[in-house]
Short mmCIF file of C-alpha atoms in Angstrom, two decimals:
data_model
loop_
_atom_site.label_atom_id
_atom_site.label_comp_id
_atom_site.label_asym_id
_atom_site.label_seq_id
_atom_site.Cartn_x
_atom_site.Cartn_y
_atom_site.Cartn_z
CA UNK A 14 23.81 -21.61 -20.02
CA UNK A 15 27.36 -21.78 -19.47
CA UNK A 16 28.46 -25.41 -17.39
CA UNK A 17 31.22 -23.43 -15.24
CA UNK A 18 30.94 -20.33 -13.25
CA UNK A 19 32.90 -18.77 -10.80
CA UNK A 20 30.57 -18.89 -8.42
CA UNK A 21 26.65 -19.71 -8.21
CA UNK A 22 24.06 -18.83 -5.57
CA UNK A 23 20.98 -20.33 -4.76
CA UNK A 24 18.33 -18.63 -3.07
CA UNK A 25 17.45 -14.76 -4.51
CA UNK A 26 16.14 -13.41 -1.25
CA UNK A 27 18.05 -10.45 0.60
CA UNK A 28 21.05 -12.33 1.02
CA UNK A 29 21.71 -14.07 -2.39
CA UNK A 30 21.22 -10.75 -4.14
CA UNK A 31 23.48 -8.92 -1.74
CA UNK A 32 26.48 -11.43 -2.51
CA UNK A 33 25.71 -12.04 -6.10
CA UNK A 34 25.53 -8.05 -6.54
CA UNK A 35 29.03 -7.56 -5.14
CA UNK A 36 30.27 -10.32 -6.88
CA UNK A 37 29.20 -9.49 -10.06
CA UNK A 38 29.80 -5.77 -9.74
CA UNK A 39 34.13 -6.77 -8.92
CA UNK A 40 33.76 -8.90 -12.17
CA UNK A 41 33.23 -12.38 -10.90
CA UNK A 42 30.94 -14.43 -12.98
CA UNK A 43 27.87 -15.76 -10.85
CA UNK A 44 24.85 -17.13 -11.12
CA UNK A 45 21.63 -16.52 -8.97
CA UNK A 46 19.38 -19.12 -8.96
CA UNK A 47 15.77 -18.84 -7.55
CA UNK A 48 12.99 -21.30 -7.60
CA UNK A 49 10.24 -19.20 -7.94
CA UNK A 50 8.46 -17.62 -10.54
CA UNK A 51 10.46 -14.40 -9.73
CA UNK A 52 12.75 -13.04 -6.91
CA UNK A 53 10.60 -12.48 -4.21
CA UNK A 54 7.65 -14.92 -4.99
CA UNK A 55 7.91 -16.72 -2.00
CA UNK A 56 9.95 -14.90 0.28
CA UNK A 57 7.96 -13.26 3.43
CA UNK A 58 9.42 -10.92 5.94
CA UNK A 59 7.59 -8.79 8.29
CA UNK A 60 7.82 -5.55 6.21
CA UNK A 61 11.05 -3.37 7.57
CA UNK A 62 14.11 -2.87 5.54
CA UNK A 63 16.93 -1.31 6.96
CA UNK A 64 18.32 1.42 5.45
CA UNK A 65 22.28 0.97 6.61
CA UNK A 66 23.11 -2.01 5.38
CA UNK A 67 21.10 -2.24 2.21
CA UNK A 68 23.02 1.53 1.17
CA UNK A 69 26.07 -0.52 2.31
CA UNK A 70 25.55 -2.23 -1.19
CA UNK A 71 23.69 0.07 -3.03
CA UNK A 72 24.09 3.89 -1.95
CA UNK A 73 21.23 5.91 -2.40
CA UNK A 74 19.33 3.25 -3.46
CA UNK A 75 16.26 4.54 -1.43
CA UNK A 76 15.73 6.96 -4.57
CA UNK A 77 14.67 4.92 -6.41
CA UNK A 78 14.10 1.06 -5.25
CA UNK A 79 9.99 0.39 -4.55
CA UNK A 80 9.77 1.30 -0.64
CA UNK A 81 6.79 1.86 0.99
CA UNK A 82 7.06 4.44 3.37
CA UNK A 83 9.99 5.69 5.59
CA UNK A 84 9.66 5.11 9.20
CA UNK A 85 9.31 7.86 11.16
CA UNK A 86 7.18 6.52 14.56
CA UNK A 87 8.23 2.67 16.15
CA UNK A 88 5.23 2.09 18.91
CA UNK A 89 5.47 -0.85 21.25
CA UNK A 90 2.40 -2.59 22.35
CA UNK A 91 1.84 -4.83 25.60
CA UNK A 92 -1.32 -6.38 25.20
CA UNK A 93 -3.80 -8.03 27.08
CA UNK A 94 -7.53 -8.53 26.69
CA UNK A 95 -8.93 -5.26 26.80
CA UNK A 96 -6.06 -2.72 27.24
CA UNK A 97 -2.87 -1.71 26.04
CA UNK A 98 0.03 -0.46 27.58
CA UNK A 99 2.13 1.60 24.21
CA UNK A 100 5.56 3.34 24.14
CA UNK A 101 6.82 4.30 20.94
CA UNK A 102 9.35 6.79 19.73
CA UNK A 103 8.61 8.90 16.60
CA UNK A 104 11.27 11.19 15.36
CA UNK A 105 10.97 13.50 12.02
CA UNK A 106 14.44 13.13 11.49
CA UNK A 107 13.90 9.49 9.95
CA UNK A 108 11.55 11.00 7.69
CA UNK A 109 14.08 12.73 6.26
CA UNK A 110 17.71 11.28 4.28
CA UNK A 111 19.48 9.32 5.06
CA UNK A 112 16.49 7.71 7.05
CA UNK A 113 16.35 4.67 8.92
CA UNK A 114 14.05 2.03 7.85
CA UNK A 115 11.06 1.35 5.71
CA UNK A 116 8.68 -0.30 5.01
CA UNK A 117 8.27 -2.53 1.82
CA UNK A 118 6.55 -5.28 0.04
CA UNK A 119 9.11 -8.08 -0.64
CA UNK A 120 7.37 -9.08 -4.18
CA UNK A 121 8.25 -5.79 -5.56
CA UNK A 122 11.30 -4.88 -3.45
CA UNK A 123 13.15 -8.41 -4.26
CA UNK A 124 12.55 -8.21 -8.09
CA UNK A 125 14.15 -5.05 -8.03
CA UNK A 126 17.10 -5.68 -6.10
CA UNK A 127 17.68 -9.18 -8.68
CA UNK A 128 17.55 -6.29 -11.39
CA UNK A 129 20.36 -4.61 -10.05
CA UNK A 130 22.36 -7.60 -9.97
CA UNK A 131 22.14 -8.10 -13.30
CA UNK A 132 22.53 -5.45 -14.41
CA UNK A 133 26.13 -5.42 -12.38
CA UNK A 134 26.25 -8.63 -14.49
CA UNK A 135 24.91 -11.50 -12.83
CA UNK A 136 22.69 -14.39 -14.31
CA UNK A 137 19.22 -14.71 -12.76
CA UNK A 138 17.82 -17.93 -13.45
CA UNK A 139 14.21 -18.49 -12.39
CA UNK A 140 11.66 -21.63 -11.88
CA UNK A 141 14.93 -23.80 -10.96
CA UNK A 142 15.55 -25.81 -7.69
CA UNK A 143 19.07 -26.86 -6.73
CA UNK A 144 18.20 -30.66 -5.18
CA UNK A 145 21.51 -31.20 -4.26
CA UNK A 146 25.31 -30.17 -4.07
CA UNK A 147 27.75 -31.39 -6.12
CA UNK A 148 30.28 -33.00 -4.25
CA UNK A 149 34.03 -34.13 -5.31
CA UNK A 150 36.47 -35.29 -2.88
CA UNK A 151 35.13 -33.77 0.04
CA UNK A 152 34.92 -30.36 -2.14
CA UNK A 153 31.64 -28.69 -3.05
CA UNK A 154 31.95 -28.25 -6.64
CA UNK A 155 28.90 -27.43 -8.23
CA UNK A 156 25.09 -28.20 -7.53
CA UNK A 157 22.46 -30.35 -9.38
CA UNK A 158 19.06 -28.75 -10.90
CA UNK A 159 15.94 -29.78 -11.64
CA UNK A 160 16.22 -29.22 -14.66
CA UNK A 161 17.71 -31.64 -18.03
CA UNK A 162 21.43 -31.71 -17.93
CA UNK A 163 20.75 -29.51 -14.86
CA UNK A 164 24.45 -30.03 -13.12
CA UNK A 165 26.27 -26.33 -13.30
CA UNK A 166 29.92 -26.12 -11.61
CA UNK A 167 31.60 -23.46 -9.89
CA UNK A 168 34.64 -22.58 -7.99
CA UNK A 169 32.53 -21.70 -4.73
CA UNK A 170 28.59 -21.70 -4.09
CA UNK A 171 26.86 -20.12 -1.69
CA UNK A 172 23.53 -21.87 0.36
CA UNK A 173 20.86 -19.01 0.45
CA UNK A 174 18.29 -20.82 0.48
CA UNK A 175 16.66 -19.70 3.41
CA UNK A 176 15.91 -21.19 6.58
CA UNK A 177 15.13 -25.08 5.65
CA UNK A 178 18.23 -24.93 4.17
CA UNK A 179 17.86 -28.53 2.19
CA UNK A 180 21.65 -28.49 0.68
CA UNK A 181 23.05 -27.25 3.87
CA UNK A 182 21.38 -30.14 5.96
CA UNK A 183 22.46 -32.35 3.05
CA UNK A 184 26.51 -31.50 3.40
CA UNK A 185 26.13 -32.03 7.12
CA UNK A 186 26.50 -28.50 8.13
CA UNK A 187 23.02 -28.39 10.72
CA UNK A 188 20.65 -31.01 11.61
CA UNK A 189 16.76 -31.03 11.20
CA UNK A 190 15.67 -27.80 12.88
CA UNK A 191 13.88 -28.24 16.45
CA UNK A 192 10.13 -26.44 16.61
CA UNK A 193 12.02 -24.18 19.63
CA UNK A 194 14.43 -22.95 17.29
CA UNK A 195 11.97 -21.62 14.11
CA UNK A 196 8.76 -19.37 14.39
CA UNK A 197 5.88 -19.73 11.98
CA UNK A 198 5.09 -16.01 10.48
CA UNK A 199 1.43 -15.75 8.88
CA UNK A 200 0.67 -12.21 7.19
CA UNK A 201 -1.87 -10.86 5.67
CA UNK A 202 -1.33 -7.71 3.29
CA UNK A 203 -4.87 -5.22 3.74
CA UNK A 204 -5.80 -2.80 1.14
CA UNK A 205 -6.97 0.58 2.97
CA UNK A 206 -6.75 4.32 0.86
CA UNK A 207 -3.95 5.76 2.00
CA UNK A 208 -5.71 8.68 3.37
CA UNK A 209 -7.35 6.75 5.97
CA UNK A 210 -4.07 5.08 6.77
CA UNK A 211 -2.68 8.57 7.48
CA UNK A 212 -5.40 9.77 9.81
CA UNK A 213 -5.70 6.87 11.57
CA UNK A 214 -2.01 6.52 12.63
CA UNK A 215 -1.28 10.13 12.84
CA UNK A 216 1.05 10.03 9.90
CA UNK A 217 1.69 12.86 6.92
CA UNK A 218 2.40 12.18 3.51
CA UNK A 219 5.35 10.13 3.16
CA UNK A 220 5.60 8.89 6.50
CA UNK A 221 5.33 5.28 8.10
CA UNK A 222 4.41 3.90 11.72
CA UNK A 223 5.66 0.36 12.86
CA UNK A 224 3.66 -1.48 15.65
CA UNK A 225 4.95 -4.42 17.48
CA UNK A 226 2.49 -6.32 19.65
CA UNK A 227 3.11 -8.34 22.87
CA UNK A 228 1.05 -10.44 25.40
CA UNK A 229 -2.41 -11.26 24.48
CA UNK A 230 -1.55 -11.07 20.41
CA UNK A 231 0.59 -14.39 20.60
CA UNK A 232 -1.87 -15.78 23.70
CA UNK A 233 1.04 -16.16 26.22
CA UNK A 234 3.51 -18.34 23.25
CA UNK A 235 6.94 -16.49 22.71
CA UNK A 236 6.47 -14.18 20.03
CA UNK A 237 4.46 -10.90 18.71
CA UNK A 238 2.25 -9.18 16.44
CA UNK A 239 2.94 -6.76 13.79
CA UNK A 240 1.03 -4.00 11.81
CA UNK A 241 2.82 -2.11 9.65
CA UNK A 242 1.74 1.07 7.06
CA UNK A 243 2.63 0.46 3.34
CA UNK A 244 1.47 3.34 0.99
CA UNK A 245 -2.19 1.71 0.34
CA UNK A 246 -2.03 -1.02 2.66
CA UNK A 247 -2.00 -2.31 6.00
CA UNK A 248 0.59 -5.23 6.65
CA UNK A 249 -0.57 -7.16 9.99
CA UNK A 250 0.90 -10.64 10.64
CA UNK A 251 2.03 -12.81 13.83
CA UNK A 252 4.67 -14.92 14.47
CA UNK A 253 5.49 -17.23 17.41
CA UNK A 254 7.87 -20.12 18.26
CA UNK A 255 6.77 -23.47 16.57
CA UNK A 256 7.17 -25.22 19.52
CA UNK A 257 4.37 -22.95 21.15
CA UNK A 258 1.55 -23.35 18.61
CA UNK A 259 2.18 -27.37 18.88
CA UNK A 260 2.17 -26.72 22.69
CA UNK A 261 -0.94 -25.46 22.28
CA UNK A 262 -2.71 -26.92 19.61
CA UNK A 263 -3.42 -23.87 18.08
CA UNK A 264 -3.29 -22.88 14.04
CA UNK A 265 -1.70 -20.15 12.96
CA UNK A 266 -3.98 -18.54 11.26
CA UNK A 267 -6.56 -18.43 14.12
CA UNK A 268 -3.93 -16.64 15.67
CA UNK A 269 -4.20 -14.07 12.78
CA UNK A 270 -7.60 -13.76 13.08
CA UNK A 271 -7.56 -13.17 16.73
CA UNK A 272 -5.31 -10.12 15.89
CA UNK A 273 -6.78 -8.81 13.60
CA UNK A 274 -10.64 -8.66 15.84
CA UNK A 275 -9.09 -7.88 19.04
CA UNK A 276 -9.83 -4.37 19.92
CA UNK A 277 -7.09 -2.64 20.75
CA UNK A 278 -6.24 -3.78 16.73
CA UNK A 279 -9.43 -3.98 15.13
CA UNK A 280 -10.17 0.04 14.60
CA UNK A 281 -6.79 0.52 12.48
CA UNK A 282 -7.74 -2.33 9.97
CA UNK A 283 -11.56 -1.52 9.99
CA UNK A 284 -12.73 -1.63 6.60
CA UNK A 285 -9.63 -3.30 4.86
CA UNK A 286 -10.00 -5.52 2.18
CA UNK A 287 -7.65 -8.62 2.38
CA UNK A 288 -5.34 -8.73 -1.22
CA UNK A 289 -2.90 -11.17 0.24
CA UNK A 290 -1.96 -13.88 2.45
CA UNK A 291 1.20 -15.39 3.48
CA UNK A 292 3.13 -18.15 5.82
CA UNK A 293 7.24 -18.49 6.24
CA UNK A 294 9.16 -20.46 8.72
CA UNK A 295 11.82 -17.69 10.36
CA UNK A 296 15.07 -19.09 11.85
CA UNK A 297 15.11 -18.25 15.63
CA UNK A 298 17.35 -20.13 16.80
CA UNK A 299 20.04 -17.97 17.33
CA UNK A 300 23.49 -17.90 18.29
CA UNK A 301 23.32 -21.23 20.14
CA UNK A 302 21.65 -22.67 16.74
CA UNK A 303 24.70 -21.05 13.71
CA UNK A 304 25.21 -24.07 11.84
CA UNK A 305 28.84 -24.26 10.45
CA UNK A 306 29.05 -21.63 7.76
CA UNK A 307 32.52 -22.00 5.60
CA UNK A 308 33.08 -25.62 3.87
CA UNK A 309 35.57 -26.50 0.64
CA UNK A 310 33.78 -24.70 -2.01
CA UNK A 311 30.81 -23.43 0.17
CA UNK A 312 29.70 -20.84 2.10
CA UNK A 313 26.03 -20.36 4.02
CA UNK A 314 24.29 -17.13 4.24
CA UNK A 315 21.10 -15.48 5.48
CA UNK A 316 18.39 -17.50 7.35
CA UNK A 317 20.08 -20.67 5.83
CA UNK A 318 22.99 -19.82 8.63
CA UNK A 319 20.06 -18.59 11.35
CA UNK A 320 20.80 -14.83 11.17
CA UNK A 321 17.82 -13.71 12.87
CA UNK A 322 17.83 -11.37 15.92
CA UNK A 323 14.13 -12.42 17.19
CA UNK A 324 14.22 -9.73 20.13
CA UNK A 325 14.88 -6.65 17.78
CA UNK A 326 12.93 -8.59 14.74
CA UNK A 327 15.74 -8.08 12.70
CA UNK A 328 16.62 -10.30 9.54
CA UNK A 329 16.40 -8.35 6.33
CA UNK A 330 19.30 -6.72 7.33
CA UNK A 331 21.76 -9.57 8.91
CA UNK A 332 20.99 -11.57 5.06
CA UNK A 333 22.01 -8.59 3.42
CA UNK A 334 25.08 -8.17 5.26
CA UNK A 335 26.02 -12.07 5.50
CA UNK A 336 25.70 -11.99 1.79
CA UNK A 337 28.02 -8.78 1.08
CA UNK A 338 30.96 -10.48 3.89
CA UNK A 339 30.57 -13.81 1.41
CA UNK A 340 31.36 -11.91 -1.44
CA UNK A 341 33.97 -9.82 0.13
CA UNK A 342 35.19 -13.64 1.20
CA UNK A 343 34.89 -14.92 -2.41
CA UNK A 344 36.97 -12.34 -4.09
CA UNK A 345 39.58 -12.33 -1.83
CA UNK A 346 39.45 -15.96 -2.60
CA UNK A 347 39.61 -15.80 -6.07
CA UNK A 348 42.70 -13.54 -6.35
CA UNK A 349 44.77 -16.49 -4.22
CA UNK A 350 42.88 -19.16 -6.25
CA UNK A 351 42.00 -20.56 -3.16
CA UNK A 352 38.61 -22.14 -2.54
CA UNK A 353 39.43 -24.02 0.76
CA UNK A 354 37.64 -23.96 4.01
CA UNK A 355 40.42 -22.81 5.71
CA UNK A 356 40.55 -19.44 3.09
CA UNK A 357 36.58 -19.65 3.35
CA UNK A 358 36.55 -19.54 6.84
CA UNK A 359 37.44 -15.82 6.69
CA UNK A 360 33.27 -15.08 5.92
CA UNK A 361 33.09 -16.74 9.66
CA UNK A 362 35.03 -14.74 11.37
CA UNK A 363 33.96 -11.45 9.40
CA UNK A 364 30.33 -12.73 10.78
CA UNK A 365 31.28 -12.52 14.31
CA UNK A 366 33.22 -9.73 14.40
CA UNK A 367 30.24 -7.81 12.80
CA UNK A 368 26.98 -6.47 14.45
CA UNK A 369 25.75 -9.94 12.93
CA UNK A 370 27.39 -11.92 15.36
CA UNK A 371 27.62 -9.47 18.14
CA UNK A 372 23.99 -9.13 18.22
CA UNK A 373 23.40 -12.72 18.04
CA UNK A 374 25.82 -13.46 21.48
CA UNK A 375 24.37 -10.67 23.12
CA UNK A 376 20.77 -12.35 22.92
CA UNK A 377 21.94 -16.29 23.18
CA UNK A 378 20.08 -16.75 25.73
CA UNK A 379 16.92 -15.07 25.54
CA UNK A 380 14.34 -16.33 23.01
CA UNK A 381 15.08 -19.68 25.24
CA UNK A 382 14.54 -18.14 28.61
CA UNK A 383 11.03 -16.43 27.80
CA UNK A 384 9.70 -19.75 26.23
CA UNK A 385 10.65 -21.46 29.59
CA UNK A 386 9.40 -19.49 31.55
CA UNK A 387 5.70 -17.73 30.09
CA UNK A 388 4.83 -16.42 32.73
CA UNK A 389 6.39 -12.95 31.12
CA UNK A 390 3.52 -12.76 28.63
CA UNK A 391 0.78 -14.78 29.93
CA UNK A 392 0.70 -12.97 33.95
CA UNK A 393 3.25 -10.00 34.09
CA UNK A 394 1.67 -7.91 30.88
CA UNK A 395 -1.73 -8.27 32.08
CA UNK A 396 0.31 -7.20 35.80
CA UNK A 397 1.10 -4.00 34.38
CA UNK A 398 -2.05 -3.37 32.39
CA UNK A 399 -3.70 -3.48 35.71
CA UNK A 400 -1.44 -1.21 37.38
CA UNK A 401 -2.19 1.01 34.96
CA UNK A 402 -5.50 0.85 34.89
CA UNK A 403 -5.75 1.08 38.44
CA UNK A 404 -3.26 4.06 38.86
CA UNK A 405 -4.88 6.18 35.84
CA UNK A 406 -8.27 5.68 37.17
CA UNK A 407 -9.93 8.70 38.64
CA UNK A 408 -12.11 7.38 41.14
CA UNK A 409 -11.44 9.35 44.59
CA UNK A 410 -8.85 7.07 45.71
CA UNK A 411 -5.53 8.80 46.72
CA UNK A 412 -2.33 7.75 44.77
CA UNK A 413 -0.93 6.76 47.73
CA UNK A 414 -4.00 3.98 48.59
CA UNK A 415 -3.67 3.02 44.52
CA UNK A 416 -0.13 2.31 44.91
CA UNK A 417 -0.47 0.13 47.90
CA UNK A 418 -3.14 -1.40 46.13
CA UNK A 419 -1.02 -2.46 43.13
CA UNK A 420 1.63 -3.59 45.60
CA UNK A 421 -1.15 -5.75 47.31
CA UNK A 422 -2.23 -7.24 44.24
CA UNK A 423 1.16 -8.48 43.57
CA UNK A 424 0.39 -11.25 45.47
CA UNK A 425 2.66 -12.52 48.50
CA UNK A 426 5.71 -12.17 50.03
CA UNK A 427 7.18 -15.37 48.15
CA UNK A 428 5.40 -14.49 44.94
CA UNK A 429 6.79 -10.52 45.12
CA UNK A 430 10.20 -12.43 45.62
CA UNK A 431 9.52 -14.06 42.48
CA UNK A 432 8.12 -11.55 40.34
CA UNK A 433 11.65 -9.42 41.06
CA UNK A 434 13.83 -12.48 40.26
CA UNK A 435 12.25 -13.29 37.10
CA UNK A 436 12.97 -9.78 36.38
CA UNK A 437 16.53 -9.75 37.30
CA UNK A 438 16.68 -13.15 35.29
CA UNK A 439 15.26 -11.36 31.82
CA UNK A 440 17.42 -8.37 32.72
CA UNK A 441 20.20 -10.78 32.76
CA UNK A 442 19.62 -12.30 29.23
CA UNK A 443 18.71 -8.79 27.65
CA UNK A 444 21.81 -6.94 28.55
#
């Protein structure tokens, strides 16, 4: 292996394939390194991969990368004990090109997407940890490996090493992480024939249904459930602040099971046979929690810079994109010659002026505000499961005496008064 590249990345998730794809594919010699056995060994996400941004890099690649299904139904689920209150939209036209999301199985989908970088011409190593960066007069110049004579050099390297982001903490760029600023995700991947899957969410051949689940899945801790439809299998996972499970004292994978046998859940995944498990910390800090991005010689993508939007569970395709600005970044670098953090800094501002960064202001505020104050998941989704209980019961009672029921059961004066600004307070950080 060479000693000098132009550029090496660590970390072969979304994000390090994304920038060493459009590095390699303008010419730039890089190297992607990845400490597992194989791109996508231990990378978890919660299943959806967006189409826009990932045909951003690769158009048409939906033809033939190894998706799962195209999305055609998103349903929303608030929770509690024994009901549900679901909305969901479902519209044939994502079922068709140029689609909007899918669902996939980051094992396959990863190892694929590495492929394609190198065949654009980058060099995938595997099974090799970067311990440290290289560092040379304040400049990052290169990174150290695990392996003998494991110090490789480059003009620029980029930190995708996801979201406990070891050589990023190490150059000073964020501090240790605080549990209210990363979620622990635990999935489980459920074999079911793909029949069954169909009838039991309503789905044709070819077509995929998302389900996001609030309140009682998470137990009143900021967060939600998922289940998901691959072609043969079910994926069904939770994930929740860190700070709420030690709150608690509660494991994460109780949590799972409690999913999985509650039962509004329990009839799609009857009869599943588990095939996989898997745990991944998930940067949701937000904006608040970017840790500097551009250094001499450096730049940080993916969850190693926090891109997570936690409201819209959107990751997948932030990495991708943070990854495809670095690259634009590098190149422009490399025809000045000009490795600096002042030239680096462009990936920055490229960040914030994109949907990236936008997002990210847009929702400072909000993964904070709902962990402060749980009384949105632990009393106002069981609120409105009674309501609607109580208003779509048949039982004699006019609408009218329902209604003043549910107003009664509001509680008092002060507490009505309360219940309305908490709402104008969530409104407040949403908008």
């Amino acid at each position: 292996m060479p000693e000098k590249f132009d550029c090496i990345v660590v970390g072969a998730g979304p994000a390090g394939t994304a920038c060493a794809y459009e590095l390699a594919k303008a010419g730039v010699n890089v190297l992607l390194l990845e400490r597992g056995e194989y791109p996508g060994a231990k990378n978890v996400m919660g299943g959806v991969l967006y189409r826009k941004m990932m045909e951003d890099i690769i158009p048409k690649f939906y033809k033939e990368a190894p998706l799962e299904r195209p999305i055609v139904e998103q349903r929303f689920m608030m929770m509690d004990k024994e009901s549900a209150v679901t909305f969901s939209y479902k519209g044939l036209e994502w079922g068709r090109e140029p689609y909007n999301n899918f669902t996939v199985l980051r094992a396959k989908f990863d190892q694929w997407f590495a492929e394609k970088a190198v065949e654009q011409g980058a060099l995938l190593v595997c099974e090799t940890v970067a311990v440290e960066c290289i560092v040379e007069n304040g400049r990052v110049v290169g990174v150290r490996t695990d392996r003998p004579d494991g110090d490789i050099y480059a003009d620029v390297v980029v930190l995708a090493d996801g979201v406990n982001s070891l050589l990023a903490k190490q150059l000073g760029f964020h501090r240790e992480w605080r549990p209210d600023e990363v979620a622990l995700a635990t999935m489980e991947i459920l074999k079911l024939d793909k029949s069954i899957i169909e009838d039991r969410f309503n789905l044709e051949q070819n077509q995929g249904c998302t389900i996001e689940i609030f309140g009682d899945a998470t137990k009143g801790i900021v967060g939600t459930g998922f289940l998901y439809t691959n072609k043969d299998t079910l994926s069904i996972g939770v994930g929740t602040l860190l700070s709420g499970l030690i709150k608690h004292k509660m494991k994460p994978y109780d949590l799972l099971e409690y999913v999985k046998n509650h039962p509004m859940i329990r009839p799609y995944i009857q009869g599943s046979e588990p095939v996989e498990y898997l745990a991944h910390l998930i940067p949701e800090g937000g904006y608040h929690s970017i840790p500097k991005v551009a250094g001499h010689g450096v730049l940080v993508v993916g969850d190693a810079a926090q891109l997570v939007n936690a409201i819209h569970r959107e990751g997948s395709n932030m990495a991708m994109t943070s990854g495809r600005l670095a690259a634009e970044t590098i190149i422009m670098a490399k025809e000045q010659n000009d490795f600096s953090e002042s030239m680096l800094d462009q990936y920055r501002m490229k960040l914030m002026e994109s949907f990236i960064g936008q997002d990210l202001k847009k929702y400072k505020d909000a993964t904070h505000h709902f962990e402060r104050f749980p009384q949105y998941f632990e009393q106002y989704i069981p609120m409105m499961n009674r309501a609607a209980s109580q208003m779509f019961t048949v039982d004699g009672a006019s609408k009218w005496e329902k209604q003043k029921k549910i107003w009664r059961d509001l509680g008092s004066a002060k507490q009505k008064f309360k219940l309305a600004r908490d709402m104008m307070k969530a409104w407040k950080v949403m908008k």
